[in-house]
PDB file of C-alpha atoms in Angstrom:
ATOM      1  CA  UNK A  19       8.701 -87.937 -32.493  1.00 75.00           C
ATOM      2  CA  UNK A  20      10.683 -91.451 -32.640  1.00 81.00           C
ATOM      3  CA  UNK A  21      10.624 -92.519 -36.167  1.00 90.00           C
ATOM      4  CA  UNK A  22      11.899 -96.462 -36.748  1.00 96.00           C
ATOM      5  CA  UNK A  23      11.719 -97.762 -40.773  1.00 97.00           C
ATOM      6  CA  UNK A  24      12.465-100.844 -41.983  1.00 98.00           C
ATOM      7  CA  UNK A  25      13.562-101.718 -45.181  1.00 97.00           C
ATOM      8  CA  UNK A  26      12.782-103.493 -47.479  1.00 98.00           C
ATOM      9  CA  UNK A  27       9.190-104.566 -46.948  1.00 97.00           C
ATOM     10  CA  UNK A  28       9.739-107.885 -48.053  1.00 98.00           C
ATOM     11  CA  UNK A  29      13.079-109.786 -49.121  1.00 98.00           C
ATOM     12  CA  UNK A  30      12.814-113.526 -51.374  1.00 98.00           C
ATOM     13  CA  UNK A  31      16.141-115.207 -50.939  1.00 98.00           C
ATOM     14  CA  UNK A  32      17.267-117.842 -53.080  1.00 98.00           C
ATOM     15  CA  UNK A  33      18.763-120.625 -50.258  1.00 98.00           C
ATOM     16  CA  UNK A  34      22.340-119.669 -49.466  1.00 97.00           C
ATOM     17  CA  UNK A  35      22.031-116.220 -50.552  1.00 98.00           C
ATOM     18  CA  UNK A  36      23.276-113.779 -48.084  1.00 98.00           C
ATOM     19  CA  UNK A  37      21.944-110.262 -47.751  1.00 98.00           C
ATOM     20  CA  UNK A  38      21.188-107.036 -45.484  1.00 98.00           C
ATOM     21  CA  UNK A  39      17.863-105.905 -43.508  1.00 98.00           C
ATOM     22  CA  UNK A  40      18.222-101.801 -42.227  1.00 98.00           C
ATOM     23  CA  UNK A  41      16.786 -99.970 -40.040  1.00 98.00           C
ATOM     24  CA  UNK A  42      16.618 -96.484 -39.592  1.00 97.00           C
ATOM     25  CA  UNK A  43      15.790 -94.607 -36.781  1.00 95.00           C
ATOM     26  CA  UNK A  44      15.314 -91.108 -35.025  1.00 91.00           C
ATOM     27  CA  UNK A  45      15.031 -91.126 -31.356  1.00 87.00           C
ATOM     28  CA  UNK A  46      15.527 -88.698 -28.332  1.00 84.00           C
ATOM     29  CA  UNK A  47      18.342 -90.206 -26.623  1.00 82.00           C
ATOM     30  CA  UNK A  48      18.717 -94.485 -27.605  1.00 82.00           C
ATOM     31  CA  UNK A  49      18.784 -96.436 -24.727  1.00 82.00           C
ATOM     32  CA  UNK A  50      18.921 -99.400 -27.050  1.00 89.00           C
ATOM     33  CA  UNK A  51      17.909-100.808 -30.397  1.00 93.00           C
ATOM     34  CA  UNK A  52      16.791-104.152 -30.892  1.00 95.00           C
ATOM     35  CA  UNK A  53      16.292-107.181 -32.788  1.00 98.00           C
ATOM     36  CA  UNK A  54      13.616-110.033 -33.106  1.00 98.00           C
ATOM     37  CA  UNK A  55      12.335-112.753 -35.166  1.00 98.00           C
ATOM     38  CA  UNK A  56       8.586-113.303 -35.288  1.00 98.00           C
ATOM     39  CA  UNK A  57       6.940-116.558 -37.221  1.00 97.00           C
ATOM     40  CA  UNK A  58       3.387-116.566 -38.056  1.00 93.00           C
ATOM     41  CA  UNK A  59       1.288-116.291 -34.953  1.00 90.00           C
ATOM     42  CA  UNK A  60       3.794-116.264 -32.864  1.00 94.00           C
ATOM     43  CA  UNK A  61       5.192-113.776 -30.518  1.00 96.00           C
ATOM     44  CA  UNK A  62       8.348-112.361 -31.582  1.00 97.00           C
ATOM     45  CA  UNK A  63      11.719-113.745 -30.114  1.00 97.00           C
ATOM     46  CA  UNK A  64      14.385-111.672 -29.004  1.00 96.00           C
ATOM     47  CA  UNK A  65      17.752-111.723 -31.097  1.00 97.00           C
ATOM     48  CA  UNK A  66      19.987-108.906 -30.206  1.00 94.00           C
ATOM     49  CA  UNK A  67      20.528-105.496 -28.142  1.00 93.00           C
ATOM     50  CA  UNK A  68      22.579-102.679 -29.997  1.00 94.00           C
ATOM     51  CA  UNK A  69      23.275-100.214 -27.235  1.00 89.00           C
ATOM     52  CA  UNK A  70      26.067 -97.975 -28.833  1.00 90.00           C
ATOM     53  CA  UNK A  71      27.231 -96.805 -32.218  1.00 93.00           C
ATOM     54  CA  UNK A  72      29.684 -98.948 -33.615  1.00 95.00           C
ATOM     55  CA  UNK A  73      28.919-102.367 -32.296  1.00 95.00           C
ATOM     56  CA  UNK A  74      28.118-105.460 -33.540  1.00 97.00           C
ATOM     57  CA  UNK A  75      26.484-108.551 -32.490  1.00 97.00           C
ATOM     58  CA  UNK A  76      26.420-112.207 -34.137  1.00 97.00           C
ATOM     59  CA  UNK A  77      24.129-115.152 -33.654  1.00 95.00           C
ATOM     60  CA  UNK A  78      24.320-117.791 -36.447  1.00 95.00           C
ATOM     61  CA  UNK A  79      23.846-116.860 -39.444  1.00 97.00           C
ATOM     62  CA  UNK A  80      23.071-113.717 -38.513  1.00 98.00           C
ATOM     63  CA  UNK A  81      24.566-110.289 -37.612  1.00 98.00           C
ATOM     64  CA  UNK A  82      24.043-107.353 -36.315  1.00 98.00           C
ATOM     65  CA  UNK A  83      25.492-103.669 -36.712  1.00 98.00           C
ATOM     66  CA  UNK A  84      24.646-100.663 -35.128  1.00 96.00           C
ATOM     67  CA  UNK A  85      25.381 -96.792 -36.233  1.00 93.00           C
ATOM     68  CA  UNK A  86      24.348 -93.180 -35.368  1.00 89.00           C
ATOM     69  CA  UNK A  87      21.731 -93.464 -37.821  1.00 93.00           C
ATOM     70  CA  UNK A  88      20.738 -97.344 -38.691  1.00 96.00           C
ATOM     71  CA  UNK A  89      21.330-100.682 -37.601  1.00 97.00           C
ATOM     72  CA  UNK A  90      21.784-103.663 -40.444  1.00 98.00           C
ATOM     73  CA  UNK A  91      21.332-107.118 -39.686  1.00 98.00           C
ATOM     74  CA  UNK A  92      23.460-109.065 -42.451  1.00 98.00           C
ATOM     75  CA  UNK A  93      21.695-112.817 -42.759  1.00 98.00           C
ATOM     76  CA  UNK A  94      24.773-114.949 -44.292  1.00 98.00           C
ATOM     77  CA  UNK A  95      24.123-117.830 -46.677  1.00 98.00           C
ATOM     78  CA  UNK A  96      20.264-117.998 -45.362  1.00 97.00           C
ATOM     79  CA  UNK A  97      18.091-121.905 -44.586  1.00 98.00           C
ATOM     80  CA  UNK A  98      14.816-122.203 -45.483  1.00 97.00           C
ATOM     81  CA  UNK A  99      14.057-122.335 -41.650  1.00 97.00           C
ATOM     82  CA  UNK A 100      15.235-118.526 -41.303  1.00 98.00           C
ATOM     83  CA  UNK A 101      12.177-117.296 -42.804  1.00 98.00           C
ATOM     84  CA  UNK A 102      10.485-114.960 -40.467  1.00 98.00           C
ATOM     85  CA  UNK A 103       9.168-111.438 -39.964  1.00 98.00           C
ATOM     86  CA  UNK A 104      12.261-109.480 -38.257  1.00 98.00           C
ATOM     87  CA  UNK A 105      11.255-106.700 -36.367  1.00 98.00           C
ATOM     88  CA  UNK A 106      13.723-103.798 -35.845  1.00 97.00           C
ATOM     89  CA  UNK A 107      12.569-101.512 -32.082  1.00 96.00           C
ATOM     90  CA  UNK A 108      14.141 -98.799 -30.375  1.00 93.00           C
ATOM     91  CA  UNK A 109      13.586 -97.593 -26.864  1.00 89.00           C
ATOM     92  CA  UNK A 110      14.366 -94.112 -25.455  1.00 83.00           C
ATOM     93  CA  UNK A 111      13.402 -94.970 -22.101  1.00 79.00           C
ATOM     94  CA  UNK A 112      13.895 -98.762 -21.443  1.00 75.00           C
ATOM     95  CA  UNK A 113      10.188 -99.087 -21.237  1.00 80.00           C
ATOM     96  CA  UNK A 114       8.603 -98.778 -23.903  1.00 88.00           C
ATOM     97  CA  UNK A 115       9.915-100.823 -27.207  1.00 92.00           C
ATOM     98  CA  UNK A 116       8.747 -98.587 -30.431  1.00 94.00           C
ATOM     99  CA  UNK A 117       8.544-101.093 -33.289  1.00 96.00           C
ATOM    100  CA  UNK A 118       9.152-100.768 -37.047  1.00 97.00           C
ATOM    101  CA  UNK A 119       6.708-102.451 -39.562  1.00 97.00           C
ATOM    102  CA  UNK A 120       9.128-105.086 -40.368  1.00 97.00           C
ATOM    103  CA  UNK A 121      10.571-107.185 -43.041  1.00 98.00           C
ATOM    104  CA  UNK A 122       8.844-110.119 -44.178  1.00 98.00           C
ATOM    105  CA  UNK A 123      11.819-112.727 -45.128  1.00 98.00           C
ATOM    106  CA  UNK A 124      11.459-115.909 -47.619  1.00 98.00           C
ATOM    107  CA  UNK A 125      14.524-118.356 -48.504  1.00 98.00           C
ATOM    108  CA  UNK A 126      13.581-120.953 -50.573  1.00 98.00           C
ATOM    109  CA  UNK A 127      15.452-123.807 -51.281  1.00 96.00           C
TER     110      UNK A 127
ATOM    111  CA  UNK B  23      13.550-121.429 -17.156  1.00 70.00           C
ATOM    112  CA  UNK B  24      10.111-121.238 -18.149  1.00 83.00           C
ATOM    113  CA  UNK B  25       9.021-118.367 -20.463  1.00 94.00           C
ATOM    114  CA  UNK B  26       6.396-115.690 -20.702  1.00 97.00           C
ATOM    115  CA  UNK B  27       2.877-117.063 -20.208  1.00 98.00           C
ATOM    116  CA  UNK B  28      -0.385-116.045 -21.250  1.00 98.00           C
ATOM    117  CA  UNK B  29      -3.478-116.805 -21.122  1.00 97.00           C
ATOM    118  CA  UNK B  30      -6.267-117.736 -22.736  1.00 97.00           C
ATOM    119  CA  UNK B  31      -4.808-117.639 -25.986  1.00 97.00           C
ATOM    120  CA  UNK B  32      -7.604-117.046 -27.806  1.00 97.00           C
ATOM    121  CA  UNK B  33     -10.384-114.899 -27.122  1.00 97.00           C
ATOM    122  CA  UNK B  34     -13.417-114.208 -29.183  1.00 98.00           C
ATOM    123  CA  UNK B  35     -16.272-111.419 -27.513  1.00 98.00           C
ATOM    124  CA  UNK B  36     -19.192-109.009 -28.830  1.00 98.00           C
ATOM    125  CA  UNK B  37     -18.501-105.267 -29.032  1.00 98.00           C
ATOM    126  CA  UNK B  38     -19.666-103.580 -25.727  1.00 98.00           C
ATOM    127  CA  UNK B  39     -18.366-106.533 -23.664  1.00 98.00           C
ATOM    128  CA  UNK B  40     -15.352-106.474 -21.851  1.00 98.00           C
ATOM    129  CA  UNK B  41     -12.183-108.850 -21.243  1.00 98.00           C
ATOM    130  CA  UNK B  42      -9.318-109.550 -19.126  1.00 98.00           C
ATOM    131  CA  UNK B  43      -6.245-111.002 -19.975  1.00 98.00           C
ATOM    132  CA  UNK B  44      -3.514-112.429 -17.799  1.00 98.00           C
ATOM    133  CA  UNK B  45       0.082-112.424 -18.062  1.00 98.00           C
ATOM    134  CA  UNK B  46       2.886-114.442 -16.269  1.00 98.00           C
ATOM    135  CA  UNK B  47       6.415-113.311 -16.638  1.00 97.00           C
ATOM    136  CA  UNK B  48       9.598-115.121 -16.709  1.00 95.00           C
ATOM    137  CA  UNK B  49      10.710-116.000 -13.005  1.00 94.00           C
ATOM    138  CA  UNK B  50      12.704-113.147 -11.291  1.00 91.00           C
ATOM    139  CA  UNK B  51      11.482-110.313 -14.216  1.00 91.00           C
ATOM    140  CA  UNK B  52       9.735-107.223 -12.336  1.00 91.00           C
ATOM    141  CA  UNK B  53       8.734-105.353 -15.393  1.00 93.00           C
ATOM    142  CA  UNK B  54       5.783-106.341 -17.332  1.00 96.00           C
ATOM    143  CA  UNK B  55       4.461-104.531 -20.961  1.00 96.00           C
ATOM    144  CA  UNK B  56       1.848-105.251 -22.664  1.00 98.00           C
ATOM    145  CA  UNK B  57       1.755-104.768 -26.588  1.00 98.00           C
ATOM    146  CA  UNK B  58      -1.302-104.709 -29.309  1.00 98.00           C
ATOM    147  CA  UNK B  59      -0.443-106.365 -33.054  1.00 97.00           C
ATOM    148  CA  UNK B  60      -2.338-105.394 -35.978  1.00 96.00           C
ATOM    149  CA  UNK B  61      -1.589-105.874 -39.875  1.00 93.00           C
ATOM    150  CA  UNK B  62      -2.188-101.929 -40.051  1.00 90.00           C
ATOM    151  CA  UNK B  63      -0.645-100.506 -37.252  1.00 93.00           C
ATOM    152  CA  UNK B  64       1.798-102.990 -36.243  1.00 94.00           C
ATOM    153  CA  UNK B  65       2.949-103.372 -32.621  1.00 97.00           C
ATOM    154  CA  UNK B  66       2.063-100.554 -30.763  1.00 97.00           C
ATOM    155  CA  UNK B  67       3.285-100.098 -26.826  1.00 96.00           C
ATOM    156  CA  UNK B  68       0.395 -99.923 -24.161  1.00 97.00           C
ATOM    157  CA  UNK B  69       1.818 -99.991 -20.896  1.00 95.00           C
ATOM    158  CA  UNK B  70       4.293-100.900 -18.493  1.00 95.00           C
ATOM    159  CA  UNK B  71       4.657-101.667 -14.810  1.00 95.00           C
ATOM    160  CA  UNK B  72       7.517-102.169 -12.728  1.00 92.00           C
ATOM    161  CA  UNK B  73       6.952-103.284  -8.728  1.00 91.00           C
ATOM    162  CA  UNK B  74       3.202-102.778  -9.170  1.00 94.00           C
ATOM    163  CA  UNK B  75       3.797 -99.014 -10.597  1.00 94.00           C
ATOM    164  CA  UNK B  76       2.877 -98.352 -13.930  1.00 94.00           C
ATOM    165  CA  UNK B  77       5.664 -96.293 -15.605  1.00 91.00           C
ATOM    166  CA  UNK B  78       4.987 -95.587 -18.845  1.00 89.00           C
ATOM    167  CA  UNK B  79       1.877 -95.875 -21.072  1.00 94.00           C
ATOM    168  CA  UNK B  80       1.139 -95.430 -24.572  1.00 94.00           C
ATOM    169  CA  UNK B  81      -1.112 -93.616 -26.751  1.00 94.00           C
ATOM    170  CA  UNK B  82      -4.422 -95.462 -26.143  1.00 97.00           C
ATOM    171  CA  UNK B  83      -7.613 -94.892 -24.630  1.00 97.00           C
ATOM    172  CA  UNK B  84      -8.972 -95.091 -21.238  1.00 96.00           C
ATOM    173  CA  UNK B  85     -10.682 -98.598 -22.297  1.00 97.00           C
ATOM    174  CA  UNK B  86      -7.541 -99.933 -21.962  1.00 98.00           C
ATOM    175  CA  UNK B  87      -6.067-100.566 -18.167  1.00 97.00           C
ATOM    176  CA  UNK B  88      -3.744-102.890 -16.518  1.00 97.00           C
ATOM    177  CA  UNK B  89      -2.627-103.500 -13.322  1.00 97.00           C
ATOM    178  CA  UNK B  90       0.012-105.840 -11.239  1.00 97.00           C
ATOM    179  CA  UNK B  91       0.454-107.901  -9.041  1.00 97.00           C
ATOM    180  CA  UNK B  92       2.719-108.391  -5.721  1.00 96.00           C
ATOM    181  CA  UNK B  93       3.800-111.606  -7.644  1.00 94.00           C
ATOM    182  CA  UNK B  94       4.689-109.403 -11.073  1.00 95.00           C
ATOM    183  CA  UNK B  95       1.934-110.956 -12.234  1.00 97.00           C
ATOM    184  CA  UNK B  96      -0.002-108.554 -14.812  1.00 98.00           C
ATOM    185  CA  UNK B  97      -3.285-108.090 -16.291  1.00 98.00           C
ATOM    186  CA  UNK B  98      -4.835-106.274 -19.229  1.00 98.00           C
ATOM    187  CA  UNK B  99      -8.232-104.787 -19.353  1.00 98.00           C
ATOM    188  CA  UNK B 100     -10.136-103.856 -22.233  1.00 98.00           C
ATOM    189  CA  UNK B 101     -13.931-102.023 -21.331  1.00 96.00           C
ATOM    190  CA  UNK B 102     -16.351-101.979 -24.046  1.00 97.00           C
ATOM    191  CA  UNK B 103     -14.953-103.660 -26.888  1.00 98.00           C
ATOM    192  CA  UNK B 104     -14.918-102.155 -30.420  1.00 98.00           C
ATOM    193  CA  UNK B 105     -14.160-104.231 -33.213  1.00 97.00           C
ATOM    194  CA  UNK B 106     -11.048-102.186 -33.813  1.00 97.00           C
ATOM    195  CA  UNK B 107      -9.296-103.801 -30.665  1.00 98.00           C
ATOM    196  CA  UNK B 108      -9.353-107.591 -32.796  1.00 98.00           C
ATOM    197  CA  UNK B 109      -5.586-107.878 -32.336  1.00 97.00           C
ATOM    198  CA  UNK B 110      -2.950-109.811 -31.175  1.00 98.00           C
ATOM    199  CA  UNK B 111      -2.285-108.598 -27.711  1.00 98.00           C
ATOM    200  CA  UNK B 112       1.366-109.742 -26.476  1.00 98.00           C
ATOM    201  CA  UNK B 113       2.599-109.235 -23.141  1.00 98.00           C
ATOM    202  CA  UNK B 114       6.690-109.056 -22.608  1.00 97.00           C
ATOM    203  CA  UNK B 115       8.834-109.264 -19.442  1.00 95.00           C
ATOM    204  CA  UNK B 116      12.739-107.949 -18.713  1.00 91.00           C
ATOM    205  CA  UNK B 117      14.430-107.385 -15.516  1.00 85.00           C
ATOM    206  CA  UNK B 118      14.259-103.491 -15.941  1.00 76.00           C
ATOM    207  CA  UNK B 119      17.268-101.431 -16.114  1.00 68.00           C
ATOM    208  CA  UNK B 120      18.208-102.592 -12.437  1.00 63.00           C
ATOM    209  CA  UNK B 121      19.001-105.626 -14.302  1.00 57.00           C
ATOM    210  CA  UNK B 122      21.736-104.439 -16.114  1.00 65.00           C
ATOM    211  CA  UNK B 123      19.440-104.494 -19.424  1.00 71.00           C
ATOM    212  CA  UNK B 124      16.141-103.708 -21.510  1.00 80.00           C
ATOM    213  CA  UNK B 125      15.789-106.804 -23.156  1.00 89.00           C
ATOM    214  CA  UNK B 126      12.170-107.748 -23.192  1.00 93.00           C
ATOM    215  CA  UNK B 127      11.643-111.608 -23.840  1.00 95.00           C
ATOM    216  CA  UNK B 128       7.508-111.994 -25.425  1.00 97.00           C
ATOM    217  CA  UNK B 129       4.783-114.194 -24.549  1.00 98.00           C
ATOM    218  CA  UNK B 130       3.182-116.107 -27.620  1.00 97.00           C
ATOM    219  CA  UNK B 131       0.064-113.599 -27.509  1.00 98.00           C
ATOM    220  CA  UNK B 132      -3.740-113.682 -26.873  1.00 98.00           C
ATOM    221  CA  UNK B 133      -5.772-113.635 -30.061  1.00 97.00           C
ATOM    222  CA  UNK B 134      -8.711-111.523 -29.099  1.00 98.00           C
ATOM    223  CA  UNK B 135     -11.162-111.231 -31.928  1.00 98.00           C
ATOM    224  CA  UNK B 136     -14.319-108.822 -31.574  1.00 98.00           C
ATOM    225  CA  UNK B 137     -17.366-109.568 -33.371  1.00 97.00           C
TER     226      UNK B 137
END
């Protein structure tokens, strides 16, 4: 069955502080593994695809990385503004997005 | 380009009713899925339809149907509510793989609370 897992739960981040969000997977053949960014009754927006092992993406402040295993995306020197839930999904069939929990992010000034 | 529409975007009902919600995708996407949001379960896939086919559905029940439209226009269909279907119901839209990519881009959500 196609496990995804965020970690951590939740991250606090002093303003400026830089640091990673992972995601670990198992799926039957990845068609893609993706990012997005959802505020508080909001629907989530899309960040990134990862669609092999080994590449990287950047946006920002934030980036990316993809492996066989996990994807990290690295937030560098994080705003206030870049709190969010970030949501971590793979797809084995291009269909049908299966979502992590999430990580609940805080920077505060 | 305007984004993924949906409406209403709130919703509240009595168990045993029904409801119907609508989605719009972005202009040019022909796939459509629909998602449910809780704090417990998270997001959680329902369906998908492509041309007016749906392709792939999740692990709900029968309560819950959609269909779509010649226009890629989708709805969502929810028989006799339970209060365990309060959620956030999101609908998302992506060109398909005939595209050239997955990417699904997300309405802001219906807010359908059963009482």
């Amino acid at each position: 069955e196609d496990q995804v897992t965020q970690s951590p739960e939740a991250l606090r981040l002093q303003e400026g502080e830089s640091s990673s969000l992972n995601c670990s997977y198992t799926v039957s053949g990845l068609r893609g593994l993706f990012w997005y960014r959802q505020d508080p009754g909001k629907g989530p927006e899309f960040l990134f695809t990862l669609y092999s092992a080994g590449e990287e993406k950047e946006k920002e402040r934030l980036k990316a990385t993809l492996t066989k295993k996990e994807s990290f995306l690295h937030i560098t020197a994080p705003k206030p503004e870049d709190s969010a839930t970030y949501l971590c999904a793979v797809t084995p069939s291009g269909y049908a997005l299966n979502f992590g929990k999430g990580t609940s992010l805080l920077v505060t000034p | 380009k305007a984004g993924v529409t949906q409406t209403p975007r709130y919703l509240i009902k009595t168990r045993g009713q029904q409801v119907t919600l609508s989605c719009s995708p972005i202009s040019g996407h022909r796939s459509v899925s629909w998602y449910q949001q809780t704090p417990g379960q998270g997001l959680q896939f329902l369906f998908e339809y492509f041309s007016e086919t749906q392709r792939n559905k999740g692990n709900f029940p029968g309560r819950f149907s959609g269909r779509q439209f010649s226009n890629s226009r989708s709805e969502m269909n929810v028989s006799t509510l339970e209060l365990g279907d309060s959620a956030l119901y999101l609908c998302a839209s992506s060109l398909g793989w005939t595209g050239g990519s997955y990417e699904q881009y997300f309405g802001p959500g219906t807010r359908l609370t059963v009482t």
